[in-house]
Amino acid sequence: MTRFFIRTFLCILAASGLWGQQTEVVLTATSSAKLVLGMTQPKASGLDDTTIATEFTAVLKRDLDETGLIALLQERLPADAAAVKAWKEAGAQWLLNVRMTKAASGDLQMEASALDTAAEKGVFTRTYNANRIVPLRYLAHYLADDLVGRLTGEKGVASSRIVFVRQTSPGVKEIFQVDRDGAGLVQLTRHGSLTLSPTIAADGRLAYVTYKGGAPEIWGQRRKDGPHERFYPTTGAGGMLSSPVWSPDGKRLAFVQGDRRGNSDIMTLDLATGRARRLTDGNGINTEPTWNPNGNQLAFTSDREGGPQVYLMQDDGSNLRRLTGEGQYNASPAWSPNGAMLAYVSRFEGKFDLFVYKLGEGKAYQITTGVSTSESPAWSPDERRLVFTSNRFGSSQLFTTDLSGRQIVRLAEFSGCQSPRWIRGR
């Protein structure tokens, strides 16, 4: 299947020498400084300059720019053969050299190395080998991720993917996957019905709600790359079901089950036993659960005190407490990968904006502002950006933003999108 080819055919090899010896981290993940990277024209054998410029260099530039950590030097560029000192004087702190070779078989090899222009010593070197069916832009993604990893100690997310729901025809929605740069669209479900609320386990297993049988059911995979099967209910009808989300250990799903009176509660499903457990119990709507990274707490939306607000509880339903205090409508919580923050939406004057609540500070920060609506936030794996949906160009499309809200990027011009989830890969 095409969505798995990169895992099968792309092999990234750490070169001996400098890379194996490096332990220094140049920037912390929270640093606001940018490292200025100079880059010579890639030297290539078997590839034309136009292909490299459009499918590699331009992609690498975008990947690095969106990290917020690395700026590619664009002006006063010295000649490729210039001394390292000339690049330093032009403003480059690191100098990147890339060599590509395309074999007669079509297979690619890329060698990348970077020098610290001040110390004139190597700080990075790696060799990448790719099968001929791997797009050149994937090498740009992997190089960008490795440069960020060298700089911060944590791999970047240029090669990550986003899973989301998209309407394909009236009354039909399916789950899709797209690469981080908006390319490589793949359809993951083909039920020909409403298929909603995708969630991805740490090992890549997919789960979701589908109406393929009429009533809503939770379907998913018991093993990675395995067949899709019904998880819940095992027999009969389970009432209204929504918002499944994998626990961090992949052994449970939290989900929402409603009743005929319009109430709904947070449940957990043990995948090994098939046993469901109710965590909330009362009149009103309890919905949109999200796990903390340790798997011992859940955040969720509830209207138990009037308007929707974000609440926290332990994974057995105990220690219930309200998190959000400002605003009359706060919903759609998403716990950050390291557990220190929760993203959510807040409604004001008929539109929704993104907020981030920092648990250590007990304070919320507004991320988006404007006349359009921003909804369904989900975290990037490195916790530096959010993916969300917005109608700022008319239909609901996918966007990403940094946590300042100043770098909002449309992922692609797909319409009718909802419920994005950002993952390392599948």
XYZ file of C-alpha atoms in Angstrom:
426
model
C 0.000 0.000 0.000
C 1.404 3.405 -0.972
C 1.119 4.991 2.445
C 3.653 2.523 3.831
C 6.316 2.773 1.119
C 8.569 5.200 2.950
C 8.887 2.834 5.889
C 9.699 -0.048 3.567
C 12.110 1.588 1.176
C 13.708 4.597 2.886
C 16.745 3.790 4.987
C 18.454 6.561 6.898
C 21.994 5.748 7.914
C 24.035 7.685 10.445
C 27.499 8.203 9.027
C 30.457 7.229 11.155
C 32.491 9.919 12.853
C 30.993 13.237 13.864
C 27.340 12.208 14.227
C 28.048 9.298 16.515
C 30.152 11.478 18.791
C 27.791 14.438 19.157
C 25.891 14.950 22.387
C 25.758 18.744 22.556
C 22.344 20.365 22.104
C 22.675 23.817 20.584
C 19.217 25.211 21.368
C 16.524 24.162 23.798
C 13.097 23.406 22.381
C 11.728 26.582 23.962
C 14.444 28.928 22.739
C 13.294 31.901 20.664
C 16.661 32.246 18.904
C 17.032 31.191 15.275
C 20.132 29.608 13.850
C 21.049 31.063 10.467
C 21.872 28.291 8.021
C 23.781 28.908 4.822
C 23.435 26.330 2.054
C 25.557 25.832 -1.013
C 23.928 24.713 -4.253
C 23.412 20.944 -3.937
C 25.880 19.016 -6.050
C 24.131 16.341 -8.040
C 24.782 13.498 -10.409
C 21.869 12.200 -12.458
C 19.435 14.956 -11.342
C 18.717 18.275 -13.061
C 18.912 21.611 -11.268
C 15.215 22.437 -11.770
C 14.093 19.222 -10.093
C 16.405 19.842 -7.145
C 15.274 23.454 -6.785
C 11.540 22.670 -6.773
C 11.410 19.253 -5.135
C 14.229 19.562 -2.618
C 15.581 23.055 -1.915
C 12.188 24.795 -1.846
C 10.729 22.044 0.356
C 13.701 22.166 2.737
C 13.372 25.943 3.034
C 9.684 25.686 3.914
C 10.316 22.889 6.401
C 13.037 24.841 8.180
C 11.081 28.089 8.161
C 8.080 26.485 9.834
C 10.197 25.084 12.659
C 10.707 28.610 13.956
C 14.232 27.543 14.905
C 16.284 27.724 11.711
C 16.451 30.498 9.112
C 17.908 29.668 5.719
C 20.222 32.462 4.545
C 18.649 34.079 1.474
C 20.642 37.254 0.765
C 24.289 38.160 0.131
C 25.059 34.553 -0.672
C 28.742 33.911 -1.346
C 29.814 31.805 -4.288
C 29.562 28.083 -3.678
C 33.343 27.787 -3.766
C 33.839 30.635 -1.282
C 35.719 30.036 1.938
C 33.794 29.295 5.134
C 34.824 32.738 6.395
C 32.824 34.377 3.608
C 29.681 32.537 4.705
C 30.280 33.618 8.289
C 30.623 37.248 7.195
C 27.357 36.913 5.244
C 25.605 35.899 8.473
C 25.545 32.104 8.294
C 26.235 30.315 11.582
C 26.172 26.877 9.989
C 27.043 26.000 6.400
C 25.191 23.062 4.861
C 26.602 21.078 1.957
C 24.518 18.468 0.120
C 25.583 15.958 -2.510
C 23.060 13.782 -4.362
C 23.658 10.802 -6.605
C 21.011 9.071 -8.691
C 22.029 5.577 -9.769
C 21.074 3.967 -13.071
C 18.415 2.006 -11.162
C 16.861 5.266 -10.004
C 17.902 4.811 -6.381
C 19.096 7.942 -4.586
C 21.897 8.635 -2.169
C 22.222 11.961 -0.370
C 25.156 13.037 1.765
C 24.624 16.083 3.976
C 27.122 17.811 6.254
C 27.192 21.092 8.141
C 30.057 23.204 9.474
C 30.044 25.685 12.317
C 31.322 28.774 10.493
C 32.800 30.338 13.625
C 34.765 27.298 14.743
C 35.161 25.964 11.172
C 34.443 22.448 12.383
C 31.847 19.853 11.483
C 28.655 19.759 13.534
C 26.503 17.407 11.468
C 26.885 14.651 8.895
C 24.449 12.045 7.602
C 23.934 9.781 4.626
C 20.462 8.978 3.289
C 19.647 6.118 0.921
C 16.262 6.010 -0.791
C 14.560 3.694 -3.254
C 13.658 5.237 -6.604
C 9.935 5.490 -5.731
C 10.609 7.797 -2.772
C 9.862 11.441 -3.684
C 12.834 13.795 -3.449
C 10.880 16.025 -1.069
C 10.958 13.213 1.516
C 14.733 13.566 1.695
C 14.240 17.280 2.370
C 11.813 16.410 5.185
C 14.195 13.946 6.806
C 17.137 16.314 6.543
C 15.107 19.125 8.109
C 14.035 16.825 10.956
C 17.606 15.713 11.611
C 18.943 19.278 11.583
C 16.310 20.254 14.153
C 17.231 17.182 16.189
C 20.895 18.176 16.105
C 19.985 21.694 17.148
C 17.491 20.936 19.941
C 17.864 17.287 20.891
C 14.375 16.482 19.561
C 13.638 15.389 15.997
C 11.565 17.759 13.891
C 8.138 17.025 12.392
C 8.573 17.783 8.680
C 8.187 14.076 7.898
C 5.124 13.639 10.122
C 1.534 13.192 8.933
C -1.948 14.435 9.690
C -5.060 12.242 9.805
C -8.430 13.950 9.391
C -12.049 13.615 8.265
C -13.141 14.950 4.902
C -16.538 15.061 3.244
C -16.449 13.193 -0.062
C -20.110 13.577 -1.064
C -23.394 14.618 0.585
C -23.884 12.460 3.677
C -20.523 10.696 3.260
C -17.359 11.446 5.211
C -14.200 9.356 5.228
C -10.848 9.425 6.994
C -7.775 10.609 5.106
C -4.084 11.011 5.761
C -1.787 13.686 4.342
C 1.910 14.448 4.698
C 2.939 17.367 6.844
C 3.462 19.557 3.766
C -0.023 18.895 2.361
C 1.153 16.366 -0.248
C 0.655 12.614 -0.423
C -3.090 12.459 0.252
C -4.265 8.903 1.071
C -7.798 7.715 1.859
C -7.816 5.400 4.899
C -11.495 4.365 5.056
C -14.034 3.564 2.353
C -17.238 2.849 4.250
C -19.486 5.065 2.113
C -21.125 6.543 5.212
C -20.439 8.986 8.003
C -17.035 8.023 9.388
C -15.838 10.398 12.083
C -13.488 11.110 15.000
C -10.207 9.423 14.020
C -7.717 8.593 16.752
C -4.245 7.125 16.298
C -2.507 4.936 18.884
C 1.179 5.403 19.617
C 1.972 2.366 17.440
C -0.087 3.670 14.503
C -3.363 1.788 14.994
C -6.454 3.641 13.820
C -9.841 3.833 15.547
C -12.930 5.886 14.693
C -16.738 6.055 14.736
C -18.653 4.926 11.663
C -22.338 4.772 10.743
C -21.732 2.104 8.084
C -24.226 -0.226 9.777
C -26.807 2.475 10.469
C -26.218 3.125 14.177
C -22.823 4.528 15.258
C -20.137 1.974 16.108
C -16.504 2.244 17.148
C -14.201 0.489 14.694
C -10.445 0.160 14.598
C -7.343 -2.007 14.315
C -6.112 -4.477 16.919
C -2.674 -4.577 15.377
C -0.709 -2.168 13.270
C -1.609 -2.521 9.579
C -4.306 -5.013 10.618
C -7.898 -5.200 9.341
C -10.557 -2.799 10.569
C -13.084 -4.414 12.894
C -15.862 -3.400 15.260
C -14.718 -2.637 18.807
C -17.945 -1.425 20.424
C -20.667 -2.397 20.949
C -19.868 -6.076 20.586
C -23.579 -6.903 20.255
C -26.733 -4.859 19.730
C -26.739 -1.065 19.642
C -24.684 1.133 21.907
C -26.706 4.339 21.615
C -25.034 7.517 20.395
C -21.244 7.077 20.292
C -18.551 9.662 19.583
C -15.016 10.911 20.248
C -12.958 7.735 20.771
C -9.358 8.391 21.810
C -6.581 5.875 22.471
C -4.907 5.768 25.868
C -1.134 6.351 25.681
C -0.421 2.639 26.237
C -2.869 1.629 23.497
C -4.816 -0.711 25.773
C -7.940 1.392 26.264
C -10.176 3.783 24.399
C -11.963 6.641 26.086
C -15.178 7.526 24.260
C -18.578 9.182 24.668
C -21.877 7.334 24.947
C -25.238 9.133 24.877
C -28.745 8.180 25.941
C -32.230 8.859 24.619
C -32.638 11.881 26.907
C -29.773 13.745 25.256
C -27.279 13.150 28.058
C -23.824 11.754 27.390
C -21.015 10.365 29.533
C -17.318 9.587 29.267
C -16.594 5.865 29.055
C -13.476 3.724 28.758
C -13.208 0.485 26.797
C -10.660 -2.189 27.680
C -9.638 -3.643 24.319
C -8.481 -6.968 25.779
C -11.715 -7.766 27.620
C -14.203 -5.674 25.671
C -15.478 -4.318 28.990
C -16.774 -0.724 29.036
C -16.703 1.439 32.170
C -18.617 4.658 32.816
C -16.523 7.486 34.322
C -19.125 10.271 34.545
C -22.726 9.881 35.623
C -25.305 12.569 35.665
C -27.615 14.767 33.647
C -26.007 16.876 30.953
C -23.372 16.503 28.287
C -19.908 15.140 28.998
C -17.877 14.798 25.831
C -14.524 15.220 23.977
C -12.162 13.258 26.260
C -8.379 13.553 25.895
C -5.701 11.645 27.843
C -2.667 13.064 29.575
C 0.634 11.431 28.478
C 0.798 9.249 31.598
C -2.639 7.797 30.924
C -3.874 8.472 34.458
C -5.965 11.591 33.800
C -8.530 12.779 31.288
C -9.613 16.251 30.277
C -13.087 16.623 28.782
C -15.879 19.083 28.002
C -18.961 19.264 30.236
C -21.948 21.568 30.669
C -22.594 20.407 34.245
C -22.367 23.981 35.568
C -24.183 25.682 32.695
C -22.188 26.454 29.570
C -19.535 24.059 28.244
C -16.234 24.140 30.169
C -13.103 22.009 30.335
C -12.785 19.646 33.309
C -10.154 17.204 34.562
C -10.536 13.837 36.312
C -8.524 10.728 37.055
C -8.877 7.796 34.679
C -11.282 6.109 37.133
C -13.580 9.151 37.260
C -12.360 10.443 40.620
C -10.921 13.845 41.567
C -13.206 15.789 39.234
C -12.348 19.487 38.939
C -12.980 22.366 36.567
C -10.036 23.752 34.597
C -11.288 26.730 32.572
C -12.625 29.708 34.477
C -12.921 32.533 31.961
C -15.412 32.608 29.111
C -18.880 31.101 28.829
C -18.080 28.448 26.205
C -14.801 26.484 26.336
C -14.492 23.093 24.631
C -12.462 20.616 22.542
C -9.489 20.106 24.897
C -6.301 18.507 23.544
C -3.545 17.502 25.957
C -0.013 18.341 24.817
C 2.530 15.537 24.286
C 4.563 16.367 27.400
C 1.494 17.018 29.549
C 2.281 20.617 30.445
C -0.422 22.281 28.321
C -3.975 21.879 27.080
C -5.197 23.450 23.862
C -8.910 24.207 23.574
C -11.377 26.511 21.820
C -13.335 29.378 23.308
C -16.358 31.029 21.714
C -16.735 34.794 21.652
C -19.239 36.778 19.588
C -20.268 33.698 17.632
C -16.829 32.455 16.577
C -14.221 30.152 18.083
C -10.559 30.894 18.733
C -7.724 28.677 19.925
C -6.330 28.970 23.443
C -3.537 27.158 25.273
C -3.760 26.586 29.026
C -0.385 26.195 30.752
C -0.993 23.918 33.728
C 2.131 25.012 35.596
C 1.027 28.636 35.472
C -2.707 28.100 35.828
C -3.144 30.561 32.964
C -4.602 30.511 29.446
C -3.140 32.215 26.376
C -5.084 33.165 23.239
C -3.496 31.855 20.027
C -5.805 32.921 17.175
C -7.866 36.067 16.690
C -9.978 37.281 13.812
C -13.362 37.152 12.175
C -13.123 33.480 11.194
C -13.684 30.407 13.332
C -10.797 28.148 14.418
C -11.695 24.707 15.788
C -10.500 21.176 16.633
C -6.927 21.870 17.809
C -4.414 19.014 17.929
C -0.726 19.118 18.854
C 2.294 18.449 16.701
C 4.476 15.644 18.095
C 7.184 18.151 19.069
C 4.634 20.425 20.787
C 5.719 23.509 18.811
C 2.619 23.854 16.620
C -1.102 23.114 16.471
C -3.148 21.810 13.566
C -6.754 23.003 13.410
C -9.647 23.658 11.054
C -10.796 27.112 10.019
C -13.297 28.687 7.649
C -11.139 31.759 7.004
C -11.219 31.010 3.254
C -14.827 29.869 3.142
C -15.044 26.108 3.628
C -13.469 24.297 6.555
C -9.802 23.648 5.735
C -6.674 22.498 7.585
C -4.217 25.002 9.037
C -1.242 24.938 11.382
C 0.004 27.637 13.716
C 2.900 28.207 16.039
C 2.028 28.966 19.663
C 2.372 32.708 19.140
C -0.386 32.664 16.523
C 1.800 34.714 14.172
C 2.743 31.886 11.810
C -0.531 30.467 10.507
C -0.117 28.275 7.424
C -2.800 26.625 5.308
C -1.859 22.984 4.982
C -3.693 22.353 1.717
C -6.797 23.490 -0.137
C -8.893 20.498 0.905
C -12.467 21.508 1.732
C -14.917 19.965 4.176
C -12.256 18.974 6.726
C -12.655 18.248 10.435
C -11.062 16.472 13.412
C -7.332 16.594 12.489
C -4.799 14.497 14.417
C -1.042 15.057 14.046
C 1.157 11.953 14.198
C 4.778 10.932 13.615
C 3.733 8.388 10.996
C 1.636 5.313 10.223
